[in-house]
Coordinates of C-alpha atoms in Angstrom, one line a residue:
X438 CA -22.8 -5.5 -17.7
X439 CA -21.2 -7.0 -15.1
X440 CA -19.4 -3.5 -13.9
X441 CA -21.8 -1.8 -11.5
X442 CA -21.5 1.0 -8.6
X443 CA -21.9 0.6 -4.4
X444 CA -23.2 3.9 -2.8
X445 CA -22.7 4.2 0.7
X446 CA -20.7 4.1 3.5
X447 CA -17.4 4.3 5.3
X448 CA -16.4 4.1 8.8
X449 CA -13.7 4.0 11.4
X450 CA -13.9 3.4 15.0
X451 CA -10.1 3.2 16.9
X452 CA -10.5 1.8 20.4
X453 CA -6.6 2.4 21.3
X454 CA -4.2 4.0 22.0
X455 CA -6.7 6.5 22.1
X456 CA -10.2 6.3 20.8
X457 CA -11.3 8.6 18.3
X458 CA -14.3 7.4 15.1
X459 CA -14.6 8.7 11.7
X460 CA -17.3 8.3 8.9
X461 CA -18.3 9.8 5.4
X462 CA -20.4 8.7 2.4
X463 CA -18.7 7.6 -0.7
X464 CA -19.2 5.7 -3.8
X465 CA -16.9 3.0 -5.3
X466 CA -16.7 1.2 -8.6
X467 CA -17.2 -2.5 -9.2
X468 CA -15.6 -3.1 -12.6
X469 CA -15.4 -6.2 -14.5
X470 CA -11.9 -5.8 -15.8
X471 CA -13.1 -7.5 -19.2
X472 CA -15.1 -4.2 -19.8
X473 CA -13.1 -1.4 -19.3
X474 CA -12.9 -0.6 -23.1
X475 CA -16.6 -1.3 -23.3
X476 CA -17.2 1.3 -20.7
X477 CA -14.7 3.2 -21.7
X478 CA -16.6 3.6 -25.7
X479 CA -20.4 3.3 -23.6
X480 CA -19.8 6.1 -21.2
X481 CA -19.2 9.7 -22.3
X482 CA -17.6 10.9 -18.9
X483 CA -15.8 7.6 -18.1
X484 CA -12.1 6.7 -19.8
X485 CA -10.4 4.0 -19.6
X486 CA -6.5 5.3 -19.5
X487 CA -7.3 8.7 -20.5
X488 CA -8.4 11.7 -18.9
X489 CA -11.7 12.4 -17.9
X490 CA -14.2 13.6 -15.5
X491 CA -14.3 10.1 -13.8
X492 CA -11.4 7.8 -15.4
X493 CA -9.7 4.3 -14.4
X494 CA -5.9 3.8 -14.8
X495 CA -3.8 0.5 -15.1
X496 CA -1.3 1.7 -13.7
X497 CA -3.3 3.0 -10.3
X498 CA -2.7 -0.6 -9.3
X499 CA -1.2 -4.1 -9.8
X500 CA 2.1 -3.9 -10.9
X501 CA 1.3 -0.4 -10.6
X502 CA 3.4 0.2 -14.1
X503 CA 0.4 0.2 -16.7
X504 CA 0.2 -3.3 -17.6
X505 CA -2.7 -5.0 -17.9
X506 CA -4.4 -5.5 -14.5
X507 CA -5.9 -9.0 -15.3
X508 CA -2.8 -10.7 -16.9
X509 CA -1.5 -9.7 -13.3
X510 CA -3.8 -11.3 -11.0
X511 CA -4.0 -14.5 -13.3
X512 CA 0.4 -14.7 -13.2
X513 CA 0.1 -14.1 -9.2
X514 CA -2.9 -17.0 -9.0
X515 CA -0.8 -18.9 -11.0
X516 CA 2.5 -18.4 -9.4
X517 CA 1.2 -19.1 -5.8
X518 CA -1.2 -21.9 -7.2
X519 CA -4.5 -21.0 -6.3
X520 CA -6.1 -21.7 -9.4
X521 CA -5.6 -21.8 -13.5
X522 CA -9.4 -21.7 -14.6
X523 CA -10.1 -17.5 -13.7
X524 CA -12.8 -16.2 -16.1
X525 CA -13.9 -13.2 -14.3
X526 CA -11.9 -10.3 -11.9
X527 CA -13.6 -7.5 -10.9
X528 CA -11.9 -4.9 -8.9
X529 CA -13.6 -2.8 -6.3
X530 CA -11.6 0.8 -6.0
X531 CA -12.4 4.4 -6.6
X532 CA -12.3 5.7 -9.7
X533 CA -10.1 8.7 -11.2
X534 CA -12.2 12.3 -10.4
X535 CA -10.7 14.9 -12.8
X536 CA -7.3 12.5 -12.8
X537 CA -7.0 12.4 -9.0
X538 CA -7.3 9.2 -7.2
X539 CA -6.1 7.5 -3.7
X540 CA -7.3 4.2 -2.6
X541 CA -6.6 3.1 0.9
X542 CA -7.9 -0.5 -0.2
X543 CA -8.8 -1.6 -3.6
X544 CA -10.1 -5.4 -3.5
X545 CA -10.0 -8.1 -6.7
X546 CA -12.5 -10.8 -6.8
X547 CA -11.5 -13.9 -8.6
X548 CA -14.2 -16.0 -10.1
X549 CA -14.1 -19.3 -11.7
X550 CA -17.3 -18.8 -13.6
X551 CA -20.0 -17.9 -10.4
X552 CA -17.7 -19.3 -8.1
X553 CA -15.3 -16.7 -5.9
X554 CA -11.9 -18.5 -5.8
X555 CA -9.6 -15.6 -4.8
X556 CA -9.6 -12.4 -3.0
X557 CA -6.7 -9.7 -3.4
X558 CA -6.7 -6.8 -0.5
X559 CA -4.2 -4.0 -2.4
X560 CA -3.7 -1.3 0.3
X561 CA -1.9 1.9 0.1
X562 CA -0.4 4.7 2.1
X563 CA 0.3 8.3 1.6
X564 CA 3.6 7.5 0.9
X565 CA 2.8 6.3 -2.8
X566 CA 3.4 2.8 -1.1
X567 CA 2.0 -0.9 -1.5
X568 CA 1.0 -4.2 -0.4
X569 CA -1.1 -6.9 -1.5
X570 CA -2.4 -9.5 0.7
X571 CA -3.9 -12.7 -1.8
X572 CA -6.2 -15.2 0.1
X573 CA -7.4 -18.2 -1.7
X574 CA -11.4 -18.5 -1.1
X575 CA -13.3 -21.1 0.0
X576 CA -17.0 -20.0 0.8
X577 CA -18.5 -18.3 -1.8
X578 CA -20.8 -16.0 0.3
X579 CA -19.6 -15.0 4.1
X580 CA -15.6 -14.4 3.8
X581 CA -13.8 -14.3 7.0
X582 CA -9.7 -14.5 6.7
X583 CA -7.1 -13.2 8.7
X584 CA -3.0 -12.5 8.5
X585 CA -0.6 -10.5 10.0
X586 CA 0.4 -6.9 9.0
X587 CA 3.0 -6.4 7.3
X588 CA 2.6 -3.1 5.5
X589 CA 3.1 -0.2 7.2
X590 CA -0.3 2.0 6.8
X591 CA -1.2 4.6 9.9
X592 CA 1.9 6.7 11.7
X593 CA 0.0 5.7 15.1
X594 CA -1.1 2.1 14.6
X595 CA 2.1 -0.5 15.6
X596 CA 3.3 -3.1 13.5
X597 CA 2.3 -5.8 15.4
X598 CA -0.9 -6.9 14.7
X599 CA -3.4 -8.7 12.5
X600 CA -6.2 -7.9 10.0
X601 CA -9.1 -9.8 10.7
X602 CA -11.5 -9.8 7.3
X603 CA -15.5 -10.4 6.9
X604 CA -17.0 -9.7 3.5
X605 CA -19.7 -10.8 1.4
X606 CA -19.6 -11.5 -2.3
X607 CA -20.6 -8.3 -3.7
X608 CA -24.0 -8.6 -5.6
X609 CA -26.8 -6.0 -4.4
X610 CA -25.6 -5.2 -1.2
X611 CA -22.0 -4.8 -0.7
X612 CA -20.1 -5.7 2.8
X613 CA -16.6 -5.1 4.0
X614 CA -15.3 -5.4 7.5
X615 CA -12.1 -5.4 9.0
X616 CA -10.7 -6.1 12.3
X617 CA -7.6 -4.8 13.7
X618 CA -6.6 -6.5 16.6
X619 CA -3.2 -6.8 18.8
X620 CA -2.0 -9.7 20.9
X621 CA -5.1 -8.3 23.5
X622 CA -7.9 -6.8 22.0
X623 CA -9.4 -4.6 19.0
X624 CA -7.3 -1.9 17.9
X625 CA -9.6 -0.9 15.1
X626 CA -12.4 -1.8 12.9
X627 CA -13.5 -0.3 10.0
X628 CA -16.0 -1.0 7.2
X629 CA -17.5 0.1 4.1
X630 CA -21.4 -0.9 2.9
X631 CA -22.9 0.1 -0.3
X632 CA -25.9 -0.8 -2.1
X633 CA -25.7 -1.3 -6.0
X634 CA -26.5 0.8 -8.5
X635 CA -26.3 1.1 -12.6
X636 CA -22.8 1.7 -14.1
X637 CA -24.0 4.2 -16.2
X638 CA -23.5 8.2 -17.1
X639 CA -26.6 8.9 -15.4
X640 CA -25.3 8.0 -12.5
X641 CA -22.4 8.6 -12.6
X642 CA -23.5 12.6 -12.7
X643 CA -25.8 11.8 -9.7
X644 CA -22.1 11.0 -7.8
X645 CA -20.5 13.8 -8.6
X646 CA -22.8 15.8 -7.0
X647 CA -23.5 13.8 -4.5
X648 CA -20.4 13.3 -3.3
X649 CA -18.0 16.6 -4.7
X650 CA -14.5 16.2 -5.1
X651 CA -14.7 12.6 -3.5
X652 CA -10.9 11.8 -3.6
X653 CA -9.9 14.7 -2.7
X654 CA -11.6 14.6 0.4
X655 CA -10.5 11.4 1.2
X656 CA -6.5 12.4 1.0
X657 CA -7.5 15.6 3.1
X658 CA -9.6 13.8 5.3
X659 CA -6.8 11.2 6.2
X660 CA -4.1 13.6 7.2
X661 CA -7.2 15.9 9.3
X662 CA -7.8 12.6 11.2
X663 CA -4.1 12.1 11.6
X664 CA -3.7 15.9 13.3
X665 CA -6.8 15.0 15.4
X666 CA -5.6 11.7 16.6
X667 CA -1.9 13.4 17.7
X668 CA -3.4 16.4 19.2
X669 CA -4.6 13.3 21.3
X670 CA -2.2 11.6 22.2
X671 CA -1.7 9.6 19.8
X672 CA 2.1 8.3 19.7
X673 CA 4.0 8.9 16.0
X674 CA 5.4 5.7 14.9
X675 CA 7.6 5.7 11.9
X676 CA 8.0 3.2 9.2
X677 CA 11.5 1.2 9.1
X678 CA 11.8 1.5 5.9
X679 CA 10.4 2.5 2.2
X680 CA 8.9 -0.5 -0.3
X681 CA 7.3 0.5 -3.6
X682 CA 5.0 -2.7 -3.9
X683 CA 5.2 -6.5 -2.3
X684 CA 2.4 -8.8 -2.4
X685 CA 2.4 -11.8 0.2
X686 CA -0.2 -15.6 -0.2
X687 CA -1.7 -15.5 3.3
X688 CA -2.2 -19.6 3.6
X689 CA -5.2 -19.4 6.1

């Protein structure tokens, strides 16, 4: 199978307004959205749609209202014309734990056979809110793009600045580093490493001890971090207003 899982790790490090660092292990899925019903039948403790101990919903993201995830990619390629010759997406997210799930960032790759042609960033807030950033790819290994923010993520980050991203194609190892940066300096960076292992029930059992209640802790550990960074200093900033789910083509 193509679909595989990253073990490993996630970290934080905010050098303003006030400097405070963060990081926890975790495990994320790879899945080749191709074989979700194959994983789904393979995998006792995995579902595809349907409860489980560990499960993956469509409607958890795209369109976000259950449709299916791949037919979405291929209409946004299509509509901002990056490319009309996608065979493969895989989607890098957490996965459902007893039907609970947040993902901060969720990334598509787009391949054209081998070649990565597309990268989707889909990131989320607390708020049940969403934006997708699509970058057409031109190097096929080391990934570095870059756009403005435009979502509205952290209640003490401002607006105004940019995402600066560095990631490898995900084979064994698996690499991704962001940059947040203001008209001066580094606001933030934050990054999450893995190295592969099996998609299999096996392992997926190894996780969930490994790592108990994974999304749970990371909602709880989000809003902990959030009380630490005000008691601080930290300034509350609050959103202008509410969106559900944009997208935006960052032509870089």
């Amino acid at each position: 199978m193509n679909s595989c899982i990253y073990n490993g790790l996630v970290t934080h490090h905010r050098f303003k307004p006030v400097k405070h660092e963060l990081k926890y292990k975790t495990f994320s899925l790879l899945i080749d959205l191709d074989e979700l019903e194959l994983l789904d039948t393979k995998i006792s403790i995995f579902s595809f749609n349907k409860f489980n101990v560990f499960s993956f919903y469509n409607k958890d993201h795209g369109a976000r209202d259950g449709s299916f995830l791949k037919e979405w990619v291929i209409e946004n390629l299509k509509k901002f014309n990056i490319s009309n010759q996608i065979t493969k997406i895989k989607l890098l997210c957490y996965p459902r734990i007893f039907g609970y799930v947040f993902n901060p960032l969720s990334i598509f790759y787009c391949y054209e056979e081998e070649n990565l042609r597309a990268i989707f960033y889909e990131v989320k807030n607390t708020f049940n809110e969403q934006h997708t950033y699509i970058f057409k790819v031109t190097k096929n290994e080391k990934i570095e793009q870059k756009c403005k923010k435009k979502f509205y993520v952290s209640p003490f980050m401002d607006m105004n600045t940019h995402y600066n991203f560095k990631l490898l194609n995900p084979q064994e190892k698996l690499s991704v580093f962001i940059k947040q940066t203001d008209n001066a300096e580094t606001v933030l960076t934050a990054t999450q490493v893995g190295d592969k292992k099996e998609f299999s029930s096996k392992q997926l059992m190894i996780n969930f001890f490994k790592y108990p209640l994974m999304t749970l802790k990371i909602t709880s550990s989000i809003h902990y971090e959030a009380f630490l960074l005000w008691k601080k200093g930290a300034i509350y900033r609050g959103r202008e207003k509410k969106i559900t789910n944009n997208l935006s083509y960052e032509k870089n």
